[in-house]
Amino acid sequence: MRAIVLSLALALAGCAQLPKTPTDGATAAQARLGGRISVTVAGDVHNRGTGGAASFELFGGPEAGRLELTSPLGPLLARASWQPGRATLQTPDGERQFDDLDALTREMLGEAVPVAALFDWLQARPWPAAPHQKTANGFEQLGWRIEPKLPALVATRLAAPVVTLRAKLDGGDESIP
């Protein structure tokens, strides 16, 4: 999360930005989900909580895809892309390689976020690659409580530190804080 908050601050100050990825035939054929997202990591007596918000576009699928985060003013802040055995994070500061999405999100946000599961969670369904348990307002999966109310989603990691991810898909009426 530290990197997103820092990236948001830099973008708002008018610093360098990433170029947008041109839309081509391959991109147009991929699944695309987009909207707004916020991630909050709860603090404790030793650490302040952190958080940030951005617009997002999620392309592809759990095996291979791309996540782009854009500031409220429009500049592209970060682009994460992945394929089996490799994940890449591009920011205005450069490009970094990771072994997988968990390592990438842990570096980017300070905590791992199951991006592969987001494709299903954003469509109000459990990710088929992991067991889940139904709850009164949704389901629990991968140590997260998922409460989908399309076009919005609230996902809360149950382990400390608590991480809350809120997303609203394009075209919805609900706002996210």
XYZ file of N, CA and C in Angstrom:
531
model
N 0.833 -1.176 0.000
C 0.000 0.000 0.000
C 0.878 1.239 0.000
N 2.037 1.130 0.631
C 2.934 2.286 0.674
C 3.236 2.759 -0.734
N 3.458 1.836 -1.657
C 3.786 2.210 -3.030
C 2.611 2.872 -3.721
N 1.392 2.404 -3.486
C 0.228 3.020 -4.126
C 0.027 4.422 -3.584
N 0.112 4.593 -2.268
C -0.074 5.910 -1.678
C 0.989 6.859 -2.206
N 2.244 6.405 -2.278
C 3.313 7.227 -2.806
C 3.080 7.532 -4.279
N 2.672 6.525 -5.046
C 2.391 6.740 -6.466
C 1.265 7.731 -6.661
N 0.206 7.630 -5.842
C -0.900 8.581 -5.941
C -0.408 10.003 -5.655
N 0.406 10.149 -4.634
C 0.916 11.474 -4.292
C 1.781 12.033 -5.411
N 2.641 11.199 -5.995
C 3.489 11.645 -7.092
C 2.670 12.036 -8.315
N 1.673 11.246 -8.620
C 0.837 11.549 -9.784
C 0.079 12.854 -9.577
N -0.433 13.051 -8.376
C -1.159 14.282 -8.093
C -0.241 15.488 -8.146
N 1.037 15.290 -7.868
C 1.990 16.385 -7.919
C 2.485 16.636 -9.348
N 2.055 15.833 -10.300
C 2.404 16.062 -11.690
C 3.693 15.387 -12.123
N 4.131 14.382 -11.434
C 5.364 13.692 -11.790
C 5.130 12.756 -12.976
N 6.160 12.027 -13.333
C 6.117 11.132 -14.491
C 4.977 10.140 -14.383
N 4.527 9.691 -15.540
C 3.463 8.703 -15.579
C 3.781 7.662 -16.633
N 3.116 6.530 -16.533
C 3.286 5.471 -17.518
C 2.439 5.766 -18.745
N 2.914 5.362 -19.917
C 2.056 5.506 -21.095
C 0.931 4.486 -21.036
N -0.218 4.842 -21.562
C -1.344 3.907 -21.645
C -0.977 2.807 -22.614
N -1.479 1.586 -22.350
C -1.280 0.483 -23.269
C -2.265 0.643 -24.414
N -1.772 0.640 -25.655
C -2.719 0.775 -26.756
C -3.655 -0.425 -26.812
N -4.896 -0.157 -27.174
C -5.859 -1.239 -27.330
C -5.614 -1.890 -28.673
N -5.400 -3.190 -28.652
C -5.192 -3.913 -29.907
C -6.155 -5.078 -29.963
N -6.096 -5.857 -31.018
C -7.014 -6.976 -31.190
C -6.940 -7.977 -30.053
N -5.734 -8.263 -29.549
C -5.589 -9.242 -28.468
C -6.240 -8.719 -27.194
N -6.044 -7.433 -26.893
C -6.633 -6.863 -25.688
C -8.149 -6.849 -25.779
N -8.665 -6.496 -26.942
C -10.114 -6.413 -27.100
C -10.782 -7.765 -26.901
N -10.065 -8.862 -27.190
C -10.638 -10.197 -27.060
C -10.595 -10.701 -25.619
N -9.814 -10.050 -24.752
C -9.685 -10.493 -23.371
C -10.875 -10.031 -22.543
N -11.070 -10.733 -21.422
C -12.053 -10.274 -20.444
C -11.575 -8.946 -19.882
N -12.499 -8.033 -19.609
C -12.145 -6.748 -19.025
C -13.157 -6.382 -17.945
N -12.621 -6.034 -16.792
C -13.426 -5.499 -15.704
C -12.782 -4.179 -15.311
N -13.578 -3.177 -15.047
C -13.012 -1.892 -14.678
C -13.918 -1.149 -13.733
N -13.342 -0.183 -13.055
C -14.102 0.629 -12.120
C -13.173 1.360 -11.179
N -13.601 1.462 -9.922
C -12.797 2.104 -8.878
C -12.472 1.079 -7.809
N -11.306 1.243 -7.197
C -10.891 0.308 -6.156
C -10.201 1.084 -5.041
N -10.416 0.651 -3.819
C -9.669 1.194 -2.683
C -9.200 0.021 -1.838
N -8.010 0.173 -1.271
C -7.441 -0.850 -0.395
C -6.986 -0.152 0.872
N -7.401 -0.691 2.030
C -7.020 -0.148 3.323
C -6.392 -1.262 4.149
N -5.227 -0.986 4.707
C -4.567 -1.919 5.619
C -4.675 -1.307 7.007
N -5.321 -2.045 7.937
C -5.538 -1.535 9.296
C -4.213 -1.364 10.018
N -4.153 -0.359 10.840
C -2.971 -0.130 11.655
C -3.088 -0.832 13.000
N -2.030 -0.717 13.784
C -2.040 -1.246 15.146
C -1.242 -0.277 16.017
N -0.916 -0.674 17.226
C -0.207 0.229 18.135
C 1.185 0.595 17.631
N 1.752 -0.215 16.727
C 3.105 0.028 16.223
C 3.127 0.685 14.845
N 2.060 0.538 14.079
C 2.031 1.038 12.704
C 0.719 1.747 12.410
N 0.814 2.848 11.677
C -0.399 3.528 11.220
C -1.016 2.722 10.090
N -2.312 2.804 9.971
C -2.982 2.174 8.848
C -2.639 2.922 7.560
N -2.768 2.246 6.445
C -2.489 2.865 5.155
C -3.654 2.605 4.224
N -3.714 3.336 3.164
C -4.777 3.131 2.200
C -4.568 3.962 0.965
N -5.327 3.628 -0.055
C -5.265 4.363 -1.299
C -6.423 3.957 -2.182
N -6.710 4.797 -3.162
C -7.795 4.518 -4.091
C -7.341 4.870 -5.495
N -7.908 4.191 -6.471
C -7.572 4.435 -7.870
C -8.663 3.852 -8.742
N -8.668 4.257 -9.982
C -9.487 3.568 -10.972
C -8.693 2.351 -11.416
N -9.390 1.301 -11.843
C -8.676 0.108 -12.279
C -9.290 -0.461 -13.546
N -8.448 -1.175 -14.285
C -8.884 -2.009 -15.399
C -8.165 -3.338 -15.226
N -8.932 -4.408 -15.265
C -8.423 -5.760 -15.076
C -8.696 -6.529 -16.363
N -7.646 -7.002 -17.013
C -7.750 -7.685 -18.298
C -7.287 -9.126 -18.173
N -7.793 -9.998 -19.027
C -7.313 -11.370 -19.099
C -8.006 -12.280 -18.125
N -7.221 -13.023 -17.347
C -7.762 -13.971 -16.396
C -6.729 -14.318 -15.341
N -7.053 -15.255 -14.457
C -6.138 -15.603 -13.370
C -4.783 -16.139 -13.835
N -4.734 -16.821 -14.960
C -3.464 -17.396 -15.432
C -2.564 -16.366 -16.103
N -3.151 -15.470 -16.874
C -2.390 -14.446 -17.579
C -3.275 -13.219 -17.722
N -2.741 -12.071 -17.352
C -3.556 -10.875 -17.442
C -2.793 -9.627 -17.091
N -3.569 -8.561 -16.886
C -2.983 -7.262 -16.615
C -3.943 -6.461 -15.738
N -3.389 -5.729 -14.781
C -4.134 -4.820 -13.914
C -3.497 -3.453 -14.051
N -4.303 -2.446 -14.421
C -3.803 -1.086 -14.537
C -4.507 -0.214 -13.508
N -3.734 0.592 -12.790
C -4.258 1.509 -11.786
C -4.015 2.935 -12.256
N -5.083 3.740 -12.247
C -5.035 5.099 -12.744
C -5.455 6.055 -11.639
N -4.774 7.193 -11.536
C -5.127 8.174 -10.505
C -6.448 8.841 -10.840
N -7.059 9.496 -9.850
C -8.307 10.220 -10.106
C -8.167 11.288 -11.197
N -6.962 11.790 -11.416
C -6.738 12.806 -12.442
C -6.388 12.214 -13.802
N -6.272 10.884 -13.897
C -6.073 10.241 -15.190
C -4.752 9.568 -15.466
N -3.612 9.985 -14.876
C -2.354 9.323 -15.209
C -2.335 7.856 -14.760
N -1.728 7.016 -15.577
C -1.555 5.600 -15.244
C -0.444 5.499 -14.206
N -0.782 4.979 -13.012
C 0.150 4.911 -11.894
C 0.972 3.635 -11.884
N 0.320 2.520 -12.208
C 1.000 1.233 -12.141
C 0.318 0.255 -13.080
N 1.127 -0.637 -13.628
C 0.615 -1.700 -14.477
C 1.254 -3.010 -13.998
N 0.417 -3.931 -13.575
C 0.890 -5.263 -13.188
C 0.455 -6.220 -14.293
N 1.357 -7.062 -14.737
C 0.993 -8.080 -15.722
C 1.575 -9.401 -15.251
N 0.922 -10.485 -15.635
C 1.359 -11.794 -15.165
C 1.071 -12.859 -16.199
N 1.855 -13.913 -16.064
C 1.695 -15.155 -16.814
C 2.317 -16.239 -15.939
N 2.124 -17.501 -16.264
C 2.670 -18.545 -15.391
C 4.165 -18.352 -15.109
N 4.512 -18.319 -13.809
C 5.903 -18.226 -13.380
C 6.506 -16.837 -13.376
N 5.720 -15.813 -13.740
C 6.301 -14.468 -13.796
C 5.229 -13.393 -13.648
N 5.564 -12.370 -12.877
C 4.706 -11.200 -12.733
C 5.602 -9.968 -12.837
N 5.085 -8.936 -13.488
C 5.853 -7.720 -13.718
C 5.066 -6.525 -13.196
N 5.752 -5.615 -12.538
C 5.156 -4.373 -12.068
C 5.885 -3.221 -12.725
N 5.119 -2.376 -13.442
C 5.673 -1.180 -14.055
C 5.102 0.029 -13.328
N 5.978 0.924 -12.916
C 5.587 2.191 -12.313
C 6.424 3.277 -12.995
N 6.151 4.543 -12.721
C 6.997 5.592 -13.300
C 8.466 5.452 -12.890
N 8.736 4.719 -11.810
C 10.110 4.520 -11.352
C 10.827 3.390 -12.067
N 10.117 2.601 -12.882
C 10.763 1.508 -13.597
C 9.942 0.237 -13.553
N 10.598 -0.846 -13.944
C 9.938 -2.152 -14.027
C 10.626 -3.134 -13.101
N 9.818 -3.961 -12.418
C 10.358 -4.980 -11.516
C 9.697 -6.307 -11.809
N 10.437 -7.387 -11.633
C 9.959 -8.744 -11.880
C 9.727 -9.467 -10.554
N 8.700 -10.331 -10.524
C 8.368 -11.127 -9.343
C 8.058 -12.548 -9.789
N 8.137 -13.493 -8.852
C 7.850 -14.885 -9.165
C 6.365 -15.141 -9.394
N 5.506 -14.366 -8.701
C 4.064 -14.574 -8.833
C 3.313 -13.325 -8.387
N 1.994 -13.365 -8.549
C 1.155 -12.222 -8.188
C 1.165 -11.914 -6.699
N 1.225 -12.947 -5.860
C 1.256 -12.702 -4.414
C 2.483 -11.883 -4.028
N 3.643 -12.243 -4.576
C 4.868 -11.494 -4.274
C 4.759 -10.058 -4.790
N 4.172 -9.884 -5.959
C 4.006 -8.553 -6.531
C 3.095 -7.695 -5.652
N 1.928 -8.213 -5.282
C 1.004 -7.406 -4.476
C 1.554 -7.171 -3.069
N 2.300 -8.122 -2.532
C 2.905 -7.921 -1.214
C 3.887 -6.753 -1.277
N 4.677 -6.679 -2.340
C 5.621 -5.576 -2.501
C 4.890 -4.259 -2.754
N 3.874 -4.301 -3.581
C 3.157 -3.094 -3.982
C 2.284 -2.537 -2.863
N 1.613 -3.415 -2.116
C 0.634 -2.989 -1.128
C 1.063 -3.206 0.312
N 2.114 -3.970 0.510
C 2.520 -4.301 1.871
C 1.883 -5.587 2.368
N 0.856 -6.058 1.672
C 0.153 -7.297 2.002
C -0.261 -7.979 0.698
N -0.310 -9.303 0.702
C -0.737 -10.039 -0.494
C -2.248 -9.906 -0.683
N -2.654 -9.657 -1.921
C -4.066 -9.586 -2.299
C -4.269 -10.591 -3.426
N -5.254 -11.466 -3.324
C -5.448 -12.513 -4.331
C -6.062 -11.981 -5.637
N -5.223 -11.343 -6.461
C -5.689 -10.744 -7.717
C -6.342 -11.790 -8.613
N -5.800 -13.007 -8.653
C -6.376 -14.050 -9.511
C -7.841 -14.311 -9.155
N -8.178 -14.243 -7.878
C -9.556 -14.482 -7.448
C -10.470 -13.298 -7.748
N -9.909 -12.109 -7.927
C -10.728 -10.922 -8.164
C -11.615 -11.043 -9.401
N -11.133 -11.759 -10.412
C -11.940 -11.915 -11.630
C -13.313 -12.502 -11.287
N -13.337 -13.484 -10.411
C -14.606 -14.101 -10.005
C -15.291 -13.287 -8.917
N -14.538 -12.832 -7.930
C -15.132 -12.083 -6.823
C -15.880 -10.854 -7.335
N -15.323 -10.167 -8.336
C -15.977 -8.976 -8.887
C -17.263 -9.310 -9.630
N -17.468 -10.590 -9.907
C -18.700 -11.030 -10.549
C -19.586 -11.790 -9.566
N -19.339 -11.575 -8.265
C -20.159 -12.105 -7.165
C -20.157 -13.619 -7.093
N -19.029 -14.233 -7.430
C -18.944 -15.694 -7.339
C -17.578 -16.098 -6.782
N -17.527 -17.239 -6.098
C -16.247 -17.735 -5.581
C -15.308 -18.116 -6.722
N -14.028 -17.972 -6.474
C -13.005 -18.393 -7.420
C -13.005 -19.915 -7.447
N -13.122 -20.561 -8.607
C -13.222 -22.017 -8.657
C -11.940 -22.764 -8.284
N -10.804 -22.072 -8.192
C -9.539 -22.747 -7.899
C -9.282 -22.966 -6.409
N -10.218 -22.539 -5.534
C -10.022 -22.709 -4.095
C -11.372 -22.971 -3.426
N -11.379 -23.745 -2.336
C -12.643 -23.992 -1.633
C -13.188 -22.703 -1.022
N -14.501 -22.685 -0.815
C -15.140 -21.524 -0.198
C -16.247 -21.998 0.727
N -16.709 -21.089 1.554
C -17.792 -21.357 2.495
C -18.798 -20.219 2.387
N -20.082 -20.559 2.244
C -21.123 -19.536 2.146
C -21.304 -18.851 3.487
N -21.638 -17.546 3.434
C -21.973 -16.760 4.623
C -23.310 -16.072 4.340
N -23.832 -15.394 5.343
C -25.121 -14.726 5.186
C -25.101 -13.676 4.073
N -23.962 -12.975 3.903
C -23.889 -11.896 2.918
C -22.993 -12.197 1.724
N -22.523 -13.419 1.608
C -21.636 -13.754 0.504
C -20.933 -15.072 0.749
N -19.600 -15.009 0.870
C -18.817 -16.224 1.091
C -17.449 -15.864 1.654
N -16.763 -16.891 2.182
C -15.384 -16.749 2.638
C -14.517 -17.640 1.780
N -13.368 -17.112 1.403
C -12.450 -17.858 0.552
C -11.044 -17.298 0.720
N -10.057 -18.176 0.773
C -8.648 -17.795 0.864
C -8.356 -16.896 2.064
N -9.149 -17.033 3.137
C -8.948 -16.212 4.326
C -9.565 -14.833 4.213
N -10.438 -14.627 3.242
C -11.116 -13.353 3.021
C -12.622 -13.543 3.124
N -13.320 -12.533 3.654
C -14.788 -12.506 3.644
C -15.189 -11.640 2.460
N -15.968 -12.207 1.547
C -16.374 -11.524 0.328
C -17.859 -11.196 0.435
N -18.184 -9.918 0.293
C -19.568 -9.466 0.350
C -19.888 -8.725 -0.945
N -20.350 -9.483 -1.949
C -20.661 -8.843 -3.227
C -22.083 -8.298 -3.251
N -22.213 -7.083 -3.705
C -23.512 -6.453 -3.948
C -23.350 -5.731 -5.269
N -23.475 -6.495 -6.363
C -23.180 -5.942 -7.683
C -23.872 -4.614 -7.893
N -23.159 -3.652 -8.394
C -21.837 -3.703 -9.007
C -20.691 -3.454 -8.030
N -20.917 -3.581 -6.726
C -19.878 -3.309 -5.739
C -19.444 -4.592 -5.040
N -18.283 -4.517 -4.418
C -17.712 -5.653 -3.708
C -16.946 -5.115 -2.507
N -17.084 -5.796 -1.369
C -16.237 -5.537 -0.214
C -15.595 -6.869 0.144
N -14.263 -6.898 0.136
C -13.510 -8.097 0.502
C -12.635 -7.732 1.700
N -12.745 -8.500 2.785
C -12.004 -8.218 4.003
C -11.169 -9.431 4.381
N -9.856 -9.224 4.489
C -8.993 -10.317 4.941
C -9.215 -10.496 6.425
N -9.425 -11.739 6.831
C -9.781 -12.035 8.210
C -8.579 -12.062 9.152
N -7.375 -12.265 8.636
C -6.171 -12.301 9.463
C -5.619 -10.891 9.656
N -4.862 -10.716 10.741
C -4.241 -9.416 11.000
C -2.982 -9.269 10.149
N -2.671 -8.081 9.680
C -3.522 -6.910 9.771
C -4.701 -7.043 8.809
N -5.828 -6.520 9.236
C -7.023 -6.590 8.413
C -6.823 -5.723 7.171
N -7.098 -6.303 6.023
C -7.032 -5.589 4.756
C -8.448 -5.542 4.209
N -8.903 -4.354 3.821
C -10.231 -4.211 3.234
C -10.085 -3.684 1.821
N -10.633 -4.422 0.887
C -10.631 -4.040 -0.508
C -12.065 -3.731 -0.897
N -12.301 -2.554 -1.425
C -13.622 -2.161 -1.904
C -13.496 -1.868 -3.392
N -14.449 -2.369 -4.156
C -14.423 -2.117 -5.594
C -15.828 -1.830 -6.080
N -15.909 -0.977 -7.066
C -17.173 -0.692 -7.725
C -16.923 -0.775 -9.221
N -17.648 -1.647 -9.881
C -17.485 -1.809 -11.315
C -18.098 -0.624 -12.049
N -17.562 -0.327 -13.219
C -18.122 0.731 -14.070
C -19.602 0.495 -14.281
N -20.337 1.593 -14.320
C -21.773 1.491 -14.614
C -22.634 1.283 -13.398
N -22.044 1.201 -12.190
C -22.833 0.977 -10.980
C -23.242 2.277 -10.325
N -24.206 2.187 -9.429
C -24.718 3.363 -8.748
C -24.098 3.563 -7.372
N -23.503 2.517 -6.783
C -22.980 2.626 -5.432
C -21.603 3.263 -5.466
N -21.279 4.049 -4.453
C -19.951 4.649 -4.378
C -19.129 3.913 -3.343
N -17.808 4.003 -3.506
C -16.925 3.398 -2.516
C -16.217 4.538 -1.790
N -16.007 4.359 -0.507
C -15.299 5.411 0.236
C -13.850 5.477 -0.164
